[in-house]
Amino acid sequence: MVPACKPFPGASPSPLPETTPGAPLGVSDLQEEGKNAINSPMSPALADVHPEDTQLEENEERTMIDPTSKEDPKFKELVKVLLDWINDVLVEERIIVKQLEEDLYDGQVLQKLLEKLAGCKLNVAEVTQSEIGQKQKLQTVLEAVHDLLRPRGWALRWSVDSIHGKNLVAILHLLVSLAMHFRAPIRLPEHVTVQVVVVRKREGLLHSSHISEELTTTTEMMMGRFERDAFDTLFDHAPDKLSVVKKSLITFVNKHLNKLNLEVTELETQFADGVYLVLLMGLLEDYFVPLHNFYLTPESFDQKVHNVSFAFELMLDGGLKKPKARPEDVVNLDLKSTLRVLYNLFTKYKNME
């Protein structure tokens, strides 16, 4: 039996943070003046601003990503990575998500995604057409999400209204948080920030402002890694020395892998399937690793993660500390993670004959 997701009593989704309004605008023509409010030097392109975005009720607020931010390569990469991840998770459900705000706003896909990730079953109607029904489903789904995320102390930067209102910033915040919590085997682009246009109607007047919204930080911070180390400093402040470190590590691993007529030229790619890591541990610890313990020719992502995880177990058995890297990061060609793993081996075995 599939366990039920546990919503916590009395929980209500947190609203998006408020921002300070700008100077009031005239209201002789609400739609035209709403467009004028958005038409600032920071937002020259209005192709994505629709009339309904400027027809507001009293105290209502609309937010939208500045069109120029949507063209940023990092933003596009973030959206693509999350889309691919959702579709991979839901492949058995035969669900294909093509556009985040259009496909996730009613709670149907979010329900399936959470159930698949958490291995649980939510007590909600499968299909809801009415706005009230959709919001009720979203409420249940988001309460379950909050139940998972609240112990981590993370800010919850979305609400039922923002998700149902197809607020892409809120949807991205939600998906990034889910990817972080469930340690998704993906690599989110770092330091993705967008400019957000905020339009609010107060006392019959429209107020507009721009805010900068940070969607991702660094991989280490997002995935809850340990404290910064020498490799963080190397990548951030001395990239010119990176080639020297890579050369030293290549020399070290080839000294041992050459015994099996194997040779490494690219650290980030040739260790990504875990095979060389497993074989290297056998050479360093002087034992034969039975072939049934790992995949000699891994094909799937899961098989590669299995290999790297198995190599990590061999490292622990050899008296090494648990690697700071995640197996998924090594498989995803994260050079910094691969260097950390190999340097850990280098410091212990560098004087071996």
mmCIF file of C-alpha atoms in Angstrom:
data_model
loop_
_atom_site.group_PDB
_atom_site.id
_atom_site.type_symbol
_atom_site.label_atom_id
_atom_site.label_comp_id
_atom_site.label_asym_id
_atom_site.label_seq_id
_atom_site.Cartn_x
_atom_site.Cartn_y
_atom_site.Cartn_z
ATOM 1 C CA MET A 1 0.000 0.000 0.000
ATOM 2 C CA VAL A 2 1.285 3.429 -0.923
ATOM 3 C CA PRO A 3 1.517 5.617 2.222
ATOM 4 C CA ALA A 4 -0.454 8.826 2.392
ATOM 5 C CA CYS A 5 1.448 12.095 2.369
ATOM 6 C CA LYS A 6 1.106 13.739 5.757
ATOM 7 C CA PRO A 7 -0.268 17.271 5.584
ATOM 8 C CA PHE A 8 0.152 19.169 8.836
ATOM 9 C CA PRO A 9 -2.913 20.701 10.473
ATOM 10 C CA GLY A 10 -3.636 24.374 10.230
ATOM 11 C CA ALA A 11 -0.959 25.092 7.656
ATOM 12 C CA SER A 12 -1.509 27.781 5.088
ATOM 13 C CA PRO A 13 0.854 28.594 2.238
ATOM 14 C CA SER A 14 3.022 31.639 2.757
ATOM 15 C CA PRO A 15 2.275 34.595 0.466
ATOM 16 C CA LEU A 16 4.894 36.142 -1.749
ATOM 17 C CA PRO A 17 6.865 38.893 0.006
ATOM 18 C CA GLU A 18 5.505 42.387 -0.460
ATOM 19 C CA THR A 19 7.529 45.163 -2.023
ATOM 20 C CA THR A 20 7.500 48.894 -1.569
ATOM 21 C CA PRO A 21 5.360 50.562 -4.254
ATOM 22 C CA GLY A 22 6.660 53.297 -6.474
ATOM 23 C CA ALA A 23 5.012 56.630 -7.284
ATOM 24 C CA PRO A 24 1.276 56.563 -8.084
ATOM 25 C CA LEU A 25 0.134 56.742 -11.683
ATOM 26 C CA GLY A 26 -2.977 58.234 -13.286
ATOM 27 C CA VAL A 27 -6.054 56.071 -13.893
ATOM 28 C CA SER A 28 -7.877 57.649 -16.843
ATOM 29 C CA ASP A 29 -7.227 54.519 -18.873
ATOM 30 C CA LEU A 30 -6.378 51.581 -16.627
ATOM 31 C CA GLN A 31 -5.035 49.249 -19.278
ATOM 32 C CA GLU A 32 -2.909 51.876 -21.030
ATOM 33 C CA GLU A 33 -1.531 53.282 -17.804
ATOM 34 C CA GLY A 34 -0.755 49.793 -16.538
ATOM 35 C CA LYS A 35 1.372 49.271 -19.605
ATOM 36 C CA ASN A 36 3.026 52.621 -19.032
ATOM 37 C CA ALA A 37 3.772 51.617 -15.459
ATOM 38 C CA ILE A 38 5.624 48.598 -16.724
ATOM 39 C CA ASN A 39 7.287 50.420 -19.604
ATOM 40 C CA SER A 40 10.409 51.582 -17.775
ATOM 41 C CA PRO A 41 14.090 51.643 -18.842
ATOM 42 C CA MET A 42 14.575 48.274 -17.098
ATOM 43 C CA SER A 43 11.743 46.719 -19.105
ATOM 44 C CA PRO A 44 11.880 47.962 -22.692
ATOM 45 C CA ALA A 45 10.211 44.904 -24.202
ATOM 46 C CA LEU A 46 6.474 44.494 -23.705
ATOM 47 C CA ALA A 47 5.858 41.480 -25.888
ATOM 48 C CA ASP A 48 4.971 39.304 -22.879
ATOM 49 C CA VAL A 49 2.724 41.821 -21.080
ATOM 50 C CA HIS A 50 -0.938 40.946 -21.569
ATOM 51 C CA PRO A 51 -3.919 43.251 -20.962
ATOM 52 C CA GLU A 52 -5.112 41.142 -18.040
ATOM 53 C CA ASP A 53 -1.799 41.829 -16.284
ATOM 54 C CA THR A 54 -2.781 45.472 -15.881
ATOM 55 C CA GLN A 55 -6.510 45.189 -15.105
ATOM 56 C CA LEU A 56 -6.296 44.937 -11.328
ATOM 57 C CA GLU A 57 -8.792 45.019 -8.489
ATOM 58 C CA GLU A 58 -8.160 47.249 -5.479
ATOM 59 C CA ASN A 59 -5.086 46.053 -3.495
ATOM 60 C CA GLU A 60 -4.440 43.351 -6.094
ATOM 61 C CA GLU A 61 -0.862 42.754 -7.164
ATOM 62 C CA ARG A 62 0.575 41.231 -10.327
ATOM 63 C CA THR A 63 4.166 40.219 -10.846
ATOM 64 C CA MET A 64 5.843 39.202 -14.069
ATOM 65 C CA ILE A 65 9.383 38.488 -15.142
ATOM 66 C CA ASP A 66 10.957 41.289 -17.132
ATOM 67 C CA PRO A 67 11.071 40.025 -20.749
ATOM 68 C CA THR A 68 14.793 40.783 -20.955
ATOM 69 C CA SER A 69 15.440 38.425 -18.028
ATOM 70 C CA LYS A 70 13.621 35.635 -19.851
ATOM 71 C CA GLU A 71 16.245 35.846 -22.584
ATOM 72 C CA ASP A 72 19.120 35.343 -20.148
ATOM 73 C CA PRO A 73 20.945 32.057 -20.999
ATOM 74 C CA LYS A 74 21.134 31.019 -17.343
ATOM 75 C CA PHE A 75 17.404 31.540 -16.889
ATOM 76 C CA LYS A 76 16.658 29.498 -20.006
ATOM 77 C CA GLU A 77 18.971 26.750 -18.781
ATOM 78 C CA LEU A 78 17.244 26.663 -15.380
ATOM 79 C CA VAL A 79 13.827 26.291 -16.989
ATOM 80 C CA LYS A 80 15.088 23.546 -19.323
ATOM 81 C CA VAL A 81 16.812 21.603 -16.530
ATOM 82 C CA LEU A 82 13.667 21.679 -14.395
ATOM 83 C CA LEU A 83 11.440 20.722 -17.328
ATOM 84 C CA ASP A 84 13.662 17.770 -18.203
ATOM 85 C CA TRP A 85 13.762 16.684 -14.558
ATOM 86 C CA ILE A 86 9.959 16.766 -14.170
ATOM 87 C CA ASN A 87 9.480 14.807 -17.386
ATOM 88 C CA ASP A 88 12.060 12.218 -16.305
ATOM 89 C CA VAL A 89 10.325 11.760 -12.935
ATOM 90 C CA LEU A 90 6.880 11.453 -14.539
ATOM 91 C CA VAL A 91 7.857 9.371 -17.561
ATOM 92 C CA GLU A 92 5.925 6.339 -16.267
ATOM 93 C CA GLU A 93 2.838 8.526 -15.815
ATOM 94 C CA ARG A 94 3.008 9.432 -19.515
ATOM 95 C CA ILE A 95 2.927 13.103 -18.561
ATOM 96 C CA ILE A 96 4.893 15.552 -20.697
ATOM 97 C CA VAL A 97 5.324 19.083 -19.366
ATOM 98 C CA LYS A 98 6.106 21.639 -22.048
ATOM 99 C CA GLN A 99 5.531 24.959 -20.275
ATOM 100 C CA LEU A 100 5.874 25.327 -16.516
ATOM 101 C CA GLU A 101 3.308 28.034 -15.845
ATOM 102 C CA GLU A 102 0.664 26.553 -18.163
ATOM 103 C CA ASP A 103 1.079 22.922 -17.111
ATOM 104 C CA LEU A 104 1.608 23.260 -13.334
ATOM 105 C CA TYR A 105 -0.817 25.977 -12.238
ATOM 106 C CA ASP A 106 -3.846 23.733 -11.586
ATOM 107 C CA GLY A 107 -2.046 21.336 -9.219
ATOM 108 C CA GLN A 108 -2.527 18.190 -11.316
ATOM 109 C CA VAL A 109 1.117 17.762 -12.370
ATOM 110 C CA LEU A 110 2.435 19.023 -9.019
ATOM 111 C CA GLN A 111 0.358 16.346 -7.284
ATOM 112 C CA LYS A 112 1.818 13.585 -9.465
ATOM 113 C CA LEU A 113 5.344 14.986 -9.077
ATOM 114 C CA LEU A 114 5.165 15.100 -5.271
ATOM 115 C CA GLU A 115 3.604 11.648 -5.036
ATOM 116 C CA LYS A 116 6.366 10.211 -7.210
ATOM 117 C CA LEU A 117 9.192 11.969 -5.372
ATOM 118 C CA ALA A 118 7.896 11.309 -1.856
ATOM 119 C CA GLY A 119 6.502 7.845 -2.558
ATOM 120 C CA CYS A 120 3.119 8.738 -1.111
ATOM 121 C CA LYS A 121 -0.495 9.261 -2.123
ATOM 122 C CA LEU A 122 -2.356 12.543 -1.671
ATOM 123 C CA ASN A 123 -6.053 12.509 -0.821
ATOM 124 C CA VAL A 124 -7.242 14.784 -3.620
ATOM 125 C CA ALA A 125 -9.594 14.552 -6.579
ATOM 126 C CA GLU A 126 -7.803 13.319 -9.666
ATOM 127 C CA VAL A 127 -9.386 15.779 -12.107
ATOM 128 C CA THR A 128 -10.711 19.234 -11.209
ATOM 129 C CA GLN A 129 -12.017 21.699 -13.772
ATOM 130 C CA SER A 130 -13.348 24.521 -11.595
ATOM 131 C CA GLU A 131 -11.109 27.223 -10.180
ATOM 132 C CA ILE A 132 -12.262 26.415 -6.651
ATOM 133 C CA GLY A 133 -11.475 22.733 -7.116
ATOM 134 C CA GLN A 134 -8.056 23.501 -8.574
ATOM 135 C CA LYS A 135 -7.190 25.790 -5.677
ATOM 136 C CA GLN A 136 -8.347 23.209 -3.154
ATOM 137 C CA LYS A 137 -6.080 20.643 -4.787
ATOM 138 C CA LEU A 138 -3.202 23.119 -4.822
ATOM 139 C CA GLN A 139 -3.797 23.868 -1.141
ATOM 140 C CA THR A 140 -3.492 20.179 -0.269
ATOM 141 C CA VAL A 141 -0.413 19.694 -2.434
ATOM 142 C CA LEU A 142 1.352 22.774 -1.066
ATOM 143 C CA GLU A 143 0.541 21.861 2.536
ATOM 144 C CA ALA A 144 2.241 18.512 1.940
ATOM 145 C CA VAL A 145 5.222 20.315 0.389
ATOM 146 C CA HIS A 146 5.423 22.698 3.342
ATOM 147 C CA ASP A 147 5.273 19.767 5.729
ATOM 148 C CA LEU A 148 8.411 18.425 4.053
ATOM 149 C CA LEU A 149 10.293 21.710 3.737
ATOM 150 C CA ARG A 150 9.416 23.543 6.960
ATOM 151 C CA PRO A 151 11.837 21.511 9.180
ATOM 152 C CA ARG A 152 14.671 22.769 6.976
ATOM 153 C CA GLY A 153 13.803 26.361 7.825
ATOM 154 C CA TRP A 154 13.574 27.411 4.179
ATOM 155 C CA ALA A 155 11.581 30.466 3.160
ATOM 156 C CA LEU A 156 8.458 29.377 1.281
ATOM 157 C CA ARG A 157 8.219 31.883 -1.547
ATOM 158 C CA TRP A 158 4.982 30.814 -3.170
ATOM 159 C CA SER A 159 1.279 30.534 -2.370
ATOM 160 C CA VAL A 160 -1.856 28.936 -3.768
ATOM 161 C CA ASP A 161 -2.792 32.190 -5.492
ATOM 162 C CA SER A 162 0.659 32.771 -6.995
ATOM 163 C CA ILE A 163 0.932 29.231 -8.385
ATOM 164 C CA HIS A 164 -2.653 29.224 -9.688
ATOM 165 C CA GLY A 165 -2.045 32.709 -11.118
ATOM 166 C CA LYS A 166 0.753 31.209 -13.265
ATOM 167 C CA ASN A 167 3.421 33.257 -11.491
ATOM 168 C CA LEU A 168 6.557 31.762 -13.045
ATOM 169 C CA VAL A 169 8.857 33.111 -10.307
ATOM 170 C CA ALA A 170 6.798 31.384 -7.606
ATOM 171 C CA ILE A 171 6.663 28.150 -9.630
ATOM 172 C CA LEU A 172 10.448 28.203 -10.119
ATOM 173 C CA HIS A 173 11.040 28.806 -6.394
ATOM 174 C CA LEU A 174 8.826 25.807 -5.628
ATOM 175 C CA LEU A 175 10.539 23.505 -8.126
ATOM 176 C CA VAL A 176 14.042 24.521 -7.059
ATOM 177 C CA SER A 177 13.129 23.816 -3.424
ATOM 178 C CA LEU A 178 11.731 20.395 -4.346
ATOM 179 C CA ALA A 179 14.841 19.579 -6.365
ATOM 180 C CA MET A 180 17.016 20.565 -3.412
ATOM 181 C CA HIS A 181 14.970 18.638 -0.849
ATOM 182 C CA PHE A 182 14.825 15.435 -2.875
ATOM 183 C CA ARG A 183 18.457 15.811 -3.997
ATOM 184 C CA ALA A 184 17.479 15.591 -7.645
ATOM 185 C CA PRO A 185 20.158 14.127 -9.917
ATOM 186 C CA ILE A 186 20.400 17.365 -11.866
ATOM 187 C CA ARG A 187 22.763 20.315 -11.904
ATOM 188 C CA LEU A 188 20.980 23.623 -11.451
ATOM 189 C CA PRO A 189 22.759 26.625 -12.974
ATOM 190 C CA GLU A 190 24.240 28.814 -10.260
ATOM 191 C CA HIS A 191 23.438 32.466 -9.491
ATOM 192 C CA VAL A 192 20.271 32.767 -11.576
ATOM 193 C CA THR A 193 18.661 36.136 -10.861
ATOM 194 C CA VAL A 194 15.758 37.772 -12.682
ATOM 195 C CA GLN A 195 14.253 41.229 -12.711
ATOM 196 C CA VAL A 196 10.601 41.135 -11.691
ATOM 197 C CA VAL A 197 8.055 43.839 -12.514
ATOM 198 C CA VAL A 198 5.537 44.361 -9.714
ATOM 199 C CA VAL A 199 2.296 46.271 -10.398
ATOM 200 C CA ARG A 200 -0.151 46.948 -7.558
ATOM 201 C CA LYS A 201 -3.394 48.921 -7.410
ATOM 202 C CA ARG A 202 -3.975 50.942 -4.254
ATOM 203 C CA GLU A 203 -6.698 53.563 -3.704
ATOM 204 C CA GLY A 204 -7.521 53.503 -7.389
ATOM 205 C CA LEU A 205 -3.933 54.153 -8.475
ATOM 206 C CA LEU A 206 -1.403 51.814 -10.047
ATOM 207 C CA HIS A 207 2.036 51.544 -8.472
ATOM 208 C CA SER A 208 4.945 49.814 -10.166
ATOM 209 C CA SER A 209 8.365 48.730 -9.029
ATOM 210 C CA HIS A 210 11.188 46.430 -10.065
ATOM 211 C CA ILE A 211 12.750 43.887 -7.748
ATOM 212 C CA SER A 212 15.658 41.523 -8.245
ATOM 213 C CA GLU A 213 14.682 37.927 -7.479
ATOM 214 C CA GLU A 214 17.371 35.311 -6.781
ATOM 215 C CA LEU A 215 16.261 31.889 -8.004
ATOM 216 C CA THR A 216 19.444 29.891 -7.363
ATOM 217 C CA THR A 217 22.670 30.420 -5.414
ATOM 218 C CA THR A 218 25.655 28.061 -5.508
ATOM 219 C CA THR A 219 25.479 24.292 -5.807
ATOM 220 C CA GLU A 220 27.072 23.907 -2.377
ATOM 221 C CA MET A 221 24.522 26.165 -0.698
ATOM 222 C CA MET A 222 21.532 24.721 -2.543
ATOM 223 C CA MET A 223 22.413 21.107 -1.901
ATOM 224 C CA GLY A 224 23.394 21.657 1.725
ATOM 225 C CA ARG A 225 27.037 20.900 1.321
ATOM 226 C CA PHE A 226 29.769 21.316 3.885
ATOM 227 C CA GLU A 227 31.911 24.359 4.504
ATOM 228 C CA ARG A 228 33.896 25.883 1.665
ATOM 229 C CA ASP A 229 37.261 24.324 0.999
ATOM 230 C CA ALA A 230 40.383 24.853 -1.072
ATOM 231 C CA PHE A 231 38.617 23.835 -4.271
ATOM 232 C CA ASP A 232 36.018 26.564 -3.840
ATOM 233 C CA THR A 233 38.836 29.070 -3.485
ATOM 234 C CA LEU A 234 40.665 27.566 -6.461
ATOM 235 C CA PHE A 235 37.631 27.845 -8.750
ATOM 236 C CA ASP A 236 36.636 31.308 -7.523
ATOM 237 C CA HIS A 237 39.973 33.052 -7.239
ATOM 238 C CA ALA A 238 42.703 31.051 -8.972
ATOM 239 C CA PRO A 239 41.266 29.351 -12.054
ATOM 240 C CA ASP A 240 44.644 29.697 -13.745
ATOM 241 C CA LYS A 241 46.042 27.143 -11.283
ATOM 242 C CA LEU A 242 43.299 24.651 -12.029
ATOM 243 C CA SER A 243 45.212 23.097 -14.913
ATOM 244 C CA VAL A 244 48.184 22.429 -12.626
ATOM 245 C CA VAL A 245 45.981 20.588 -10.119
ATOM 246 C CA LYS A 246 44.290 18.580 -12.878
ATOM 247 C CA LYS A 247 47.647 17.605 -14.350
ATOM 248 C CA SER A 248 48.922 16.373 -10.976
ATOM 249 C CA LEU A 249 45.788 14.282 -10.415
ATOM 250 C CA ILE A 250 45.913 12.837 -13.945
ATOM 251 C CA THR A 251 49.514 11.795 -13.359
ATOM 252 C CA PHE A 252 48.531 10.178 -10.052
ATOM 253 C CA VAL A 253 45.582 8.151 -11.384
ATOM 254 C CA ASN A 254 47.407 7.050 -14.526
ATOM 255 C CA LYS A 255 50.315 5.777 -12.432
ATOM 256 C CA HIS A 256 47.917 3.134 -11.128
ATOM 257 C CA LEU A 257 45.383 2.686 -13.938
ATOM 258 C CA ASN A 258 48.188 2.070 -16.419
ATOM 259 C CA LYS A 259 48.668 -1.290 -14.678
ATOM 260 C CA LEU A 260 45.360 -2.277 -16.301
ATOM 261 C CA ASN A 261 46.326 -0.646 -19.601
ATOM 262 C CA LEU A 262 43.894 2.206 -18.907
ATOM 263 C CA GLU A 263 44.664 5.890 -19.279
ATOM 264 C CA VAL A 264 42.841 9.065 -18.261
ATOM 265 C CA THR A 265 43.022 12.313 -20.207
ATOM 266 C CA GLU A 266 39.785 14.027 -19.079
ATOM 267 C CA LEU A 267 39.006 13.903 -15.371
ATOM 268 C CA GLU A 268 35.440 15.217 -15.518
ATOM 269 C CA THR A 269 34.232 12.761 -18.167
ATOM 270 C CA GLN A 270 36.206 9.550 -17.666
ATOM 271 C CA PHE A 271 35.283 9.137 -13.998
ATOM 272 C CA ALA A 272 31.616 10.032 -14.513
ATOM 273 C CA ASP A 273 30.383 6.433 -14.899
ATOM 274 C CA GLY A 274 32.214 5.251 -11.766
ATOM 275 C CA VAL A 275 34.053 2.370 -13.460
ATOM 276 C CA TYR A 276 37.529 3.904 -13.210
ATOM 277 C CA LEU A 277 36.846 4.942 -9.607
ATOM 278 C CA VAL A 278 36.000 1.365 -8.619
ATOM 279 C CA LEU A 279 39.014 -0.070 -10.458
ATOM 280 C CA LEU A 280 41.269 2.612 -8.988
ATOM 281 C CA MET A 281 40.200 1.739 -5.443
ATOM 282 C CA GLY A 282 41.000 -1.930 -6.097
ATOM 283 C CA LEU A 283 44.457 -0.983 -7.337
ATOM 284 C CA LEU A 284 45.139 1.385 -4.447
ATOM 285 C CA GLU A 285 44.005 -1.120 -1.815
ATOM 286 C CA ASP A 286 45.528 -4.100 -3.679
ATOM 287 C CA TYR A 287 42.456 -6.283 -4.168
ATOM 288 C CA PHE A 288 40.300 -7.513 -7.026
ATOM 289 C CA VAL A 289 36.809 -6.049 -7.166
ATOM 290 C CA PRO A 290 34.317 -8.768 -8.209
ATOM 291 C CA LEU A 291 32.647 -7.736 -11.448
ATOM 292 C CA HIS A 292 29.167 -8.571 -10.142
ATOM 293 C CA ASN A 293 29.470 -5.735 -7.607
ATOM 294 C CA PHE A 294 29.337 -2.972 -10.227
ATOM 295 C CA TYR A 295 28.419 -2.279 -13.843
ATOM 296 C CA LEU A 296 31.463 -2.586 -16.077
ATOM 297 C CA THR A 297 29.610 -0.945 -18.982
ATOM 298 C CA PRO A 298 26.898 1.175 -17.347
ATOM 299 C CA GLU A 299 24.252 2.558 -19.646
ATOM 300 C CA SER A 300 21.695 4.309 -17.459
ATOM 301 C CA PHE A 301 22.114 7.179 -15.049
ATOM 302 C CA ASP A 302 21.130 4.941 -12.121
ATOM 303 C CA GLN A 303 23.788 2.387 -13.019
ATOM 304 C CA LYS A 304 26.440 5.099 -13.075
ATOM 305 C CA VAL A 305 25.272 6.438 -9.705
ATOM 306 C CA HIS A 306 25.444 2.884 -8.342
ATOM 307 C CA ASN A 307 29.067 2.597 -9.476
ATOM 308 C CA VAL A 308 30.153 5.892 -7.943
ATOM 309 C CA SER A 309 28.281 5.127 -4.710
ATOM 310 C CA PHE A 310 29.971 1.723 -4.567
ATOM 311 C CA ALA A 311 33.373 3.375 -5.068
ATOM 312 C CA PHE A 312 32.550 5.713 -2.149
ATOM 313 C CA GLU A 313 31.802 2.654 0.007
ATOM 314 C CA LEU A 314 35.197 1.204 -0.913
ATOM 315 C CA MET A 315 36.807 4.494 0.107
ATOM 316 C CA LEU A 316 35.123 4.344 3.511
ATOM 317 C CA ASP A 317 36.264 0.737 3.899
ATOM 318 C CA GLY A 318 39.788 1.929 3.131
ATOM 319 C CA GLY A 319 39.722 4.397 6.023
ATOM 320 C CA LEU A 320 38.997 7.512 4.005
ATOM 321 C CA LYS A 321 36.502 10.126 5.114
ATOM 322 C CA LYS A 322 33.129 10.231 3.409
ATOM 323 C CA PRO A 323 33.504 12.231 0.179
ATOM 324 C CA LYS A 324 31.970 15.703 0.235
ATOM 325 C CA ALA A 325 30.670 15.207 -3.277
ATOM 326 C CA ARG A 326 27.416 13.471 -4.160
ATOM 327 C CA PRO A 327 27.591 10.507 -6.544
ATOM 328 C CA GLU A 328 25.018 12.295 -8.725
ATOM 329 C CA ASP A 329 27.331 15.300 -9.087
ATOM 330 C CA VAL A 330 30.204 13.141 -10.296
ATOM 331 C CA VAL A 331 27.898 11.448 -12.805
ATOM 332 C CA ASN A 332 26.659 14.869 -13.928
ATOM 333 C CA LEU A 333 30.222 15.851 -14.893
ATOM 334 C CA ASP A 334 30.690 18.327 -12.036
ATOM 335 C CA LEU A 335 34.447 18.897 -12.202
ATOM 336 C CA LYS A 336 34.742 20.347 -8.701
ATOM 337 C CA SER A 337 33.093 17.268 -7.184
ATOM 338 C CA THR A 338 35.288 14.899 -9.180
ATOM 339 C CA LEU A 339 38.428 16.794 -8.163
ATOM 340 C CA ARG A 340 37.433 16.604 -4.495
ATOM 341 C CA VAL A 341 37.057 12.821 -4.708
ATOM 342 C CA LEU A 342 40.350 12.294 -6.524
ATOM 343 C CA TYR A 343 42.269 14.707 -4.308
ATOM 344 C CA ASN A 344 41.035 12.758 -1.290
ATOM 345 C CA LEU A 345 42.641 9.660 -2.809
ATOM 346 C CA PHE A 346 45.763 11.570 -3.804
ATOM 347 C CA THR A 347 46.464 12.794 -0.254
ATOM 348 C CA LYS A 348 46.372 9.247 1.137
ATOM 349 C CA TYR A 349 47.982 7.225 -1.637
ATOM 350 C CA LYS A 350 50.368 9.675 -3.349
ATOM 351 C CA ASN A 351 53.489 7.989 -1.913
ATOM 352 C CA MET A 352 52.502 4.494 -3.002
ATOM 353 C CA GLU A 353 54.754 2.677 -5.440
#
